[in-house]
């Protein structure tokens, strides 16, 4: 099909919930994508932080091809080896004790919310179910995770939302303490706020918040959906921050491109959800879990994580080096990078010009261009992208 044919079909039959760019991708290799007309693009998005091992990764494709021939799905009523192996890898490399697998980030956060509430209910009874999240957070688009998201713009239309959330100002420990009233069972935060603009929390704040929660038996939960799976140069961002959450959610990069989500918990929470308390039809399916095993084996290698760190530093320095007056700040950790613009009105034009010139990027917040390239991006691909940025900015 030509691009116009695809677009017409999509516009006719698919709900218009996304503002799509006028491109249909056909295939990719590493951090390079090709559209249906054969034009190539440097991919600085990896989906939205999903294709961490790049496109057409041979290890991933081979493992999935083999698994597809063997078995694509069995229910969670039975054991399957890839699921057990992926869970072991996650626990061994994170220090967590047990994992639950689902299908998406929102669902992973729903799991955190459920386990936090049940932990508290089991121990303290009713009336201690509130969860404090941060202003400008993003936790998903289900009716509950929209409410967990600390941005008023997400609290519209879909009433009634799930009760039991309050919002603390990021990096303000006094505000967090004030919001942690006696009815609070957990605090949930992204350590780098992704959707709202790539805002890195202050490590001193994160450490103090974790310690405060521990003292009060308030669970400290970290949303690692975007920051996890090697993105920041550690398997999970909390490892960079030097804190030990009670539980974390993950999704995006975990299966390198297949749908997956999950949450991992420490010893305190490992037995809170027993038989019948939680479940998912597709969760832990052999295809996503085979992919997760490949991804986790790769991204937990120390040299792989070091390379992510180095690439991140390289790319940020190069973008700063453009010296464009349009750029107010370049910030990030590993390959999670935000380019804050001086004039947010120009952002759409920049993004479109980058696309026309063969570089695709994401946005975040009101004034940020966000980069989440495949973790396997090469120097050459980064250099090409920066040359285009130089021209566009
Ligand atoms: C993307 C994202 C989610 C939602 O994940 P979905 O898979 O789209 O449901 C939740 N939290 C954070 C931090 C995210 O970046």
Coordinates of C-alpha atoms and ligand atoms in Angstrom, one line a residue:
X1 CA 0.0 0.0 0.0
X2 CA 1.1 3.6 -0.6
X3 CA 1.3 6.0 2.3
X4 CA -1.9 7.8 1.1
X5 CA -3.8 4.5 1.0
X6 CA -2.7 3.5 4.5
X7 CA -3.6 7.0 5.8
X8 CA -7.0 6.9 4.2
X9 CA -7.8 3.5 5.6
X10 CA -6.5 4.4 9.1
X11 CA -8.4 7.7 9.1
X12 CA -11.6 5.9 8.2
X13 CA -11.4 3.0 10.6
X14 CA -9.1 3.7 13.5
X15 CA -10.3 6.1 16.3
X16 CA -8.7 9.5 16.1
X17 CA -7.1 9.4 19.5
X18 CA -3.6 10.2 18.3
X19 CA -2.2 13.2 16.4
X20 CA -0.2 11.2 13.9
X21 CA 2.7 12.5 11.8
X22 CA 2.4 11.9 8.0
X23 CA 4.6 8.9 7.9
X24 CA 4.1 5.1 7.8
X25 CA 7.1 3.1 8.8
X26 CA 7.8 -0.1 7.0
X27 CA 11.0 -1.6 8.6
X28 CA 14.0 -0.7 10.6
X29 CA 17.5 -1.7 11.5
X30 CA 19.2 -0.7 14.7
X31 CA 18.3 2.9 15.3
X32 CA 17.4 3.6 11.7
X33 CA 13.8 3.4 10.4
X34 CA 12.5 3.2 6.8
X35 CA 9.1 4.5 5.7
X36 CA 6.9 3.0 3.0
X37 CA 8.6 5.2 0.4
X38 CA 12.0 4.0 1.4
X39 CA 13.1 7.2 3.1
X40 CA 15.3 6.6 6.2
X41 CA 15.1 8.3 9.6
X42 CA 17.3 8.2 12.7
X43 CA 15.0 6.9 15.4
X44 CA 15.4 9.0 18.6
X45 CA 12.2 7.6 20.0
X46 CA 12.3 3.8 20.1
X47 CA 8.5 3.7 19.9
X48 CA 8.1 5.6 23.2
X49 CA 11.1 4.1 24.9
X50 CA 10.2 0.6 23.8
X51 CA 12.6 -0.8 21.2
X52 CA 15.6 -0.7 23.5
X53 CA 17.6 -3.2 21.5
X54 CA 16.8 -1.4 18.2
X55 CA 14.9 -2.7 15.2
X56 CA 15.5 -6.1 13.7
X57 CA 17.8 -7.2 16.5
X58 CA 19.1 -10.6 15.5
X59 CA 19.1 -12.1 19.0
X60 CA 15.6 -10.9 19.7
X61 CA 14.2 -12.0 16.3
X62 CA 15.9 -15.4 16.5
X63 CA 14.6 -16.1 20.0
X64 CA 11.1 -15.0 19.1
X65 CA 11.0 -17.0 15.9
X66 CA 12.0 -20.1 17.7
X67 CA 9.5 -19.5 20.5
X68 CA 6.7 -18.8 18.0
X69 CA 7.2 -22.2 16.5
X70 CA 7.1 -23.8 19.9
X71 CA 4.4 -22.0 21.8
X72 CA 2.8 -18.5 21.7
X73 CA 0.4 -18.8 24.6
X74 CA -0.7 -20.9 27.5
X75 CA -2.7 -19.6 30.3
X76 CA -1.4 -18.8 33.7
X77 CA -3.0 -22.0 35.0
X78 CA 0.2 -23.7 33.8
X79 CA 4.0 -23.0 34.2
X80 CA 6.1 -21.8 31.3
X81 CA 9.8 -21.6 31.2
X82 CA 10.4 -18.1 29.6
X83 CA 8.2 -16.5 32.3
X84 CA 10.1 -18.2 35.2
X85 CA 13.5 -17.3 33.6
X86 CA 12.5 -13.6 33.0
X87 CA 11.3 -13.3 36.6
X88 CA 14.6 -14.7 37.9
X89 CA 16.6 -12.3 35.8
X90 CA 14.6 -9.4 37.0
X91 CA 14.9 -10.4 40.7
X92 CA 18.6 -11.2 40.5
X93 CA 19.5 -8.0 38.8
X94 CA 17.2 -5.7 40.8
X95 CA 17.3 -7.1 44.3
X96 CA 13.5 -7.5 44.2
X97 CA 12.0 -10.8 45.4
X98 CA 9.0 -11.5 43.2
X99 CA 7.4 -10.3 40.0
X100 CA 3.9 -10.1 38.5
X101 CA 3.7 -9.8 34.7
X102 CA 0.9 -8.0 32.8
X103 CA 0.7 -6.1 29.5
X104 CA 1.2 -2.4 29.9
X105 CA 2.6 0.4 32.1
X106 CA -0.8 1.6 33.3
X107 CA -1.7 -2.0 34.3
X108 CA 1.7 -2.3 36.0
X109 CA 0.9 0.8 38.1
X110 CA -2.7 -0.6 38.8
X111 CA -0.8 -3.6 40.3
X112 CA 1.3 -1.4 42.5
X113 CA -1.8 0.4 43.7
X114 CA -3.6 -2.8 44.4
X115 CA -0.7 -4.4 46.3
X116 CA -0.1 -1.3 48.3
X117 CA -3.8 -1.1 49.4
X118 CA -3.9 -4.8 50.2
X119 CA -0.7 -4.7 52.2
X120 CA -2.1 -1.9 54.3
X121 CA -5.6 -3.4 54.6
X122 CA -4.1 -6.7 55.8
X123 CA -2.0 -5.0 58.4
X124 CA -4.0 -2.0 59.5
X125 CA -7.6 -2.6 58.3
X126 CA -9.7 0.0 56.4
X127 CA -9.1 3.7 56.2
X128 CA -5.5 3.6 55.1
X129 CA -5.7 3.4 51.3
X130 CA -4.6 6.8 50.1
X131 CA -1.6 7.0 47.7
X132 CA 0.4 10.2 47.3
X133 CA 1.9 10.8 43.9
X134 CA 3.7 13.9 42.6
X135 CA 2.5 16.9 40.8
X136 CA 3.4 16.6 37.1
X137 CA 3.6 12.8 37.3
X138 CA 2.3 10.5 34.6
X139 CA 1.1 7.0 35.6
X140 CA -1.2 5.8 32.7
X141 CA -4.6 6.1 31.1
X142 CA -6.9 3.8 33.0
X143 CA -9.6 5.4 35.1
X144 CA -7.4 4.8 38.2
X145 CA -4.0 5.7 36.8
X146 CA -5.4 8.9 35.3
X147 CA -6.3 9.9 38.8
X148 CA -2.9 8.8 40.1
X149 CA -1.4 11.1 37.5
X150 CA -0.7 14.5 39.1
X151 CA -1.9 16.7 36.3
X152 CA -5.3 18.3 36.3
X153 CA -5.6 18.0 32.5
X154 CA -6.0 14.3 32.9
X155 CA -8.8 14.5 35.4
X156 CA -11.5 15.4 33.0
X157 CA -14.5 13.8 31.2
X158 CA -14.3 10.3 32.6
X159 CA -15.9 10.8 36.0
X160 CA -16.2 9.3 38.5
X161 CA -12.4 8.7 38.9
X162 CA -11.0 6.3 41.5
X163 CA -10.8 7.9 45.0
X164 CA -7.8 7.9 47.2
X165 CA -5.0 10.0 45.6
X166 CA -3.3 13.1 46.7
X167 CA -0.4 15.0 45.1
X168 CA 2.8 16.4 46.5
X169 CA 5.1 19.0 44.9
X170 CA 8.3 17.3 43.6
X171 CA 11.5 18.0 45.5
X172 CA 9.5 19.5 48.4
X173 CA 10.0 17.1 51.4
X174 CA 7.9 19.2 53.7
X175 CA 5.0 19.0 51.3
X176 CA 5.4 15.3 51.0
X177 CA 5.3 14.9 54.7
X178 CA 2.3 17.1 55.0
X179 CA 0.4 15.0 52.4
X180 CA 1.4 11.8 54.2
X181 CA -1.5 11.9 56.6
X182 CA -2.6 8.8 58.7
X183 CA -4.7 7.5 55.8
X184 CA -1.8 7.1 53.4
X185 CA -0.5 3.7 52.6
X186 CA 2.0 4.5 49.8
X187 CA 4.0 7.1 47.9
X188 CA 4.4 6.5 44.2
X189 CA 6.8 8.5 42.0
X190 CA 8.8 8.6 38.8
X191 CA 12.4 9.5 39.7
X192 CA 12.7 11.2 36.3
X193 CA 9.4 12.6 35.3
X194 CA 9.2 11.6 31.6
X195 CA 5.9 12.8 30.0
X196 CA 5.9 16.1 31.8
X197 CA 9.3 17.2 30.5
X198 CA 12.2 15.0 31.6
X199 CA 12.5 16.4 35.1
X200 CA 15.1 14.7 37.2
X201 CA 14.2 14.6 40.9
X202 CA 16.9 15.7 43.4
X203 CA 18.7 12.6 44.7
X204 CA 18.7 14.1 48.3
X205 CA 14.9 14.5 48.1
X206 CA 14.4 10.9 46.8
X207 CA 16.6 9.5 49.6
X208 CA 14.9 11.5 52.3
X209 CA 11.4 10.6 50.9
X210 CA 12.3 6.9 50.9
X211 CA 13.6 7.1 54.5
X212 CA 10.5 9.0 55.7
X213 CA 8.3 6.4 54.1
X214 CA 10.2 3.6 55.7
X215 CA 9.8 5.1 59.2
X216 CA 6.1 5.4 58.8
X217 CA 5.6 2.0 57.1
X218 CA 4.3 3.9 54.0
X219 CA 5.3 1.9 51.0
X220 CA 7.8 3.6 48.7
X221 CA 6.8 2.8 45.1
X222 CA 8.7 3.8 42.0
X223 CA 7.2 4.0 38.5
X224 CA 10.0 2.7 36.3
X225 CA 7.9 2.3 33.2
X226 CA 9.9 4.8 31.3
X227 CA 13.1 5.0 33.3
X228 CA 13.6 1.2 33.6
X229 CA 15.3 -1.4 31.5
X230 CA 18.7 0.3 31.1
X231 CA 17.3 3.6 29.9
X232 CA 19.3 5.7 32.5
X233 CA 22.5 3.6 32.4
X234 CA 21.3 1.3 35.2
X235 CA 18.7 -1.5 35.0
X236 CA 16.3 0.7 37.0
X237 CA 16.7 4.4 37.9
X238 CA 16.3 3.7 41.6
X239 CA 19.7 2.0 41.4
X240 CA 21.2 5.2 40.2
X241 CA 19.4 7.1 43.0
X242 CA 20.7 4.7 45.6
X243 CA 17.3 3.9 47.2
X244 CA 15.5 0.7 47.8
X245 CA 11.8 0.9 46.9
X246 CA 9.3 -1.6 48.2
X247 CA 8.0 -2.1 44.7
X248 CA 8.5 -0.9 41.1
X249 CA 6.5 -0.9 38.0
X250 CA 7.9 -1.5 34.5
X251 CA 6.8 -1.9 30.9
X252 CA 7.9 -0.1 27.8
X253 CA 11.4 -1.5 27.1
X254 CA 11.0 -4.7 29.0
X255 CA 10.2 -6.9 25.9
X256 CA 12.1 -4.8 23.4
X257 CA 9.0 -4.1 21.3
X258 CA 6.3 -6.6 22.4
X259 CA 3.5 -5.6 24.8
X260 CA 4.5 -6.3 28.4
X261 CA 4.2 -4.8 31.8
X262 CA 4.9 -5.9 35.3
X263 CA 5.7 -5.0 38.8
X264 CA 8.4 -6.3 41.2
X265 CA 8.3 -6.3 44.9
X266 CA 10.6 -6.7 47.9
X267 CA 10.3 -9.3 50.7
X268 CA 7.8 -7.2 52.6
X269 CA 5.3 -7.5 49.8
X270 CA 6.1 -10.8 48.2
X271 CA 3.2 -12.7 49.7
X272 CA 0.5 -10.0 49.7
X273 CA -1.2 -11.1 46.5
X274 CA -2.1 -14.7 46.8
X275 CA -4.2 -17.0 44.5
X276 CA -7.1 -15.1 43.1
X277 CA -6.0 -11.7 44.2
X278 CA -4.7 -10.6 40.9
X279 CA -4.3 -11.9 37.3
X280 CA -4.0 -11.3 33.6
X281 CA -4.9 -13.5 30.6
X282 CA -1.9 -12.4 28.5
X283 CA 0.5 -11.7 31.4
X284 CA 3.7 -13.7 31.4
X285 CA 3.0 -15.1 27.9
X286 CA 5.9 -17.1 26.4
X287 CA 6.4 -14.6 23.5
X288 CA 6.8 -11.5 25.6
X289 CA 8.7 -13.4 28.2
X290 CA 11.2 -14.8 25.7
X291 CA 11.7 -11.3 24.5
X292 CA 12.2 -10.1 28.1
X293 CA 14.8 -12.7 28.7
X294 CA 16.8 -11.5 25.7
X295 CA 16.4 -7.9 26.6
X296 CA 17.3 -8.5 30.3
X297 CA 20.4 -10.6 29.4
X298 CA 21.6 -7.8 27.2
X299 CA 20.8 -4.7 29.2
X300 CA 22.1 -6.0 32.5
X301 CA 25.7 -6.5 31.1
X302 CA 27.9 -3.9 32.9
X303 CA 29.5 -2.9 29.6
X304 CA 26.1 -2.4 28.0
X305 CA 25.0 -0.1 30.8
X306 CA 28.3 1.8 30.7
X307 CA 27.8 2.3 27.0
X308 CA 24.3 3.7 27.6
X309 CA 25.8 6.2 30.1
X310 CA 28.6 7.2 27.7
X311 CA 26.3 7.5 24.7
X312 CA 24.0 9.7 26.8
X313 CA 26.8 12.0 27.8
X314 CA 28.1 12.1 24.2
X315 CA 24.7 13.0 22.8
X316 CA 23.9 15.6 25.4
X317 CA 27.3 17.3 24.9
X318 CA 27.0 17.3 21.2
X319 CA 23.5 18.9 21.4
X320 CA 24.8 21.5 23.8
X321 CA 27.7 22.0 21.5
X322 CA 25.3 23.1 18.7
X323 CA 25.1 26.4 20.8
X324 CA 21.7 27.3 19.4
X325 CA 20.0 30.2 21.1
X326 CA 16.8 28.2 20.6
X327 CA 17.9 25.6 23.2
X328 CA 17.5 26.7 26.9
X329 CA 18.8 23.5 28.5
X330 CA 19.8 19.9 27.7
X331 CA 19.2 17.5 30.6
X332 CA 18.8 13.8 31.2
X333 CA 20.3 10.6 32.5
X334 CA 21.7 8.0 30.2
X335 CA 19.6 7.9 27.0
X336 CA 16.6 9.7 28.5
X337 CA 17.2 13.2 27.3
X338 CA 15.2 16.4 27.3
X339 CA 16.0 19.5 25.1
X340 CA 14.1 22.4 26.7
X341 CA 13.3 25.1 24.2
X342 CA 13.3 28.8 24.8
X343 CA 10.1 29.3 22.8
X344 CA 7.6 26.6 23.2
X345 CA 5.6 28.0 20.2
X346 CA 8.4 26.9 17.9
X347 CA 8.4 23.3 19.1
X348 CA 5.9 21.8 16.6
X349 CA 7.8 23.4 13.7
X350 CA 11.1 22.0 15.0
X351 CA 9.7 18.5 15.3
X352 CA 8.3 18.7 11.9
X353 CA 11.5 20.0 10.3
X354 CA 13.5 17.3 12.1
X355 CA 11.1 14.7 10.7
X356 CA 11.4 16.1 7.1
X357 CA 15.1 15.9 7.5
X358 CA 15.1 12.3 8.7
X359 CA 15.2 12.5 12.5
X360 CA 12.3 11.5 14.6
X361 CA 11.9 12.8 18.2
X362 CA 9.3 12.9 21.0
X363 CA 8.0 15.8 23.0
X364 CA 7.3 16.1 26.7
X365 CA 5.7 18.8 28.8
X366 CA 5.0 22.1 27.1
X367 CA 8.5 23.1 25.9
X368 CA 10.6 20.0 25.7
X369 CA 11.8 17.8 22.9
X370 CA 12.4 14.4 24.4
X371 CA 14.8 11.8 23.1
X372 CA 14.5 8.1 24.0
X373 CA 16.7 6.4 21.3
X374 CA 17.3 2.7 21.1
X375 CA 20.0 1.9 23.6
X376 CA 22.0 0.3 20.8
X377 CA 22.2 3.5 18.8
X378 CA 25.6 4.0 17.2
X379 CA 28.0 7.0 17.2
X380 CA 27.3 7.4 13.5
X381 CA 23.6 7.5 14.0
X382 CA 23.9 10.0 16.8
X383 CA 26.3 12.2 14.7
X384 CA 23.9 12.1 11.8
X385 CA 21.0 13.1 14.0
X386 CA 23.0 16.0 15.6
X387 CA 24.0 17.3 12.1
X388 CA 20.3 17.5 11.3
X389 CA 19.6 19.2 14.6
X390 CA 22.3 21.8 13.9
X391 CA 20.6 22.6 10.6
X392 CA 17.1 22.7 12.1
X393 CA 17.9 24.7 15.3
Ligands
LIG1 C1 4.3 5.3 29.4 C2 4.1 5.4 30.9 C3 3.1 4.8 31.5 C4 1.9 4.1 30.8 O1 2.3 3.0 30.1 P1 1.3 2.3 29.1 O2 2.1 1.1 28.6 O3 1.1 3.3 28.0 O4 0.1 2.0 29.8 C5 3.1 4.9 32.9 N1 4.1 5.5 33.6 C6 5.1 6.1 33.0 C7 6.1 6.8 33.8 C8 5.2 6.1 31.6 O5 6.2 6.7 31.0

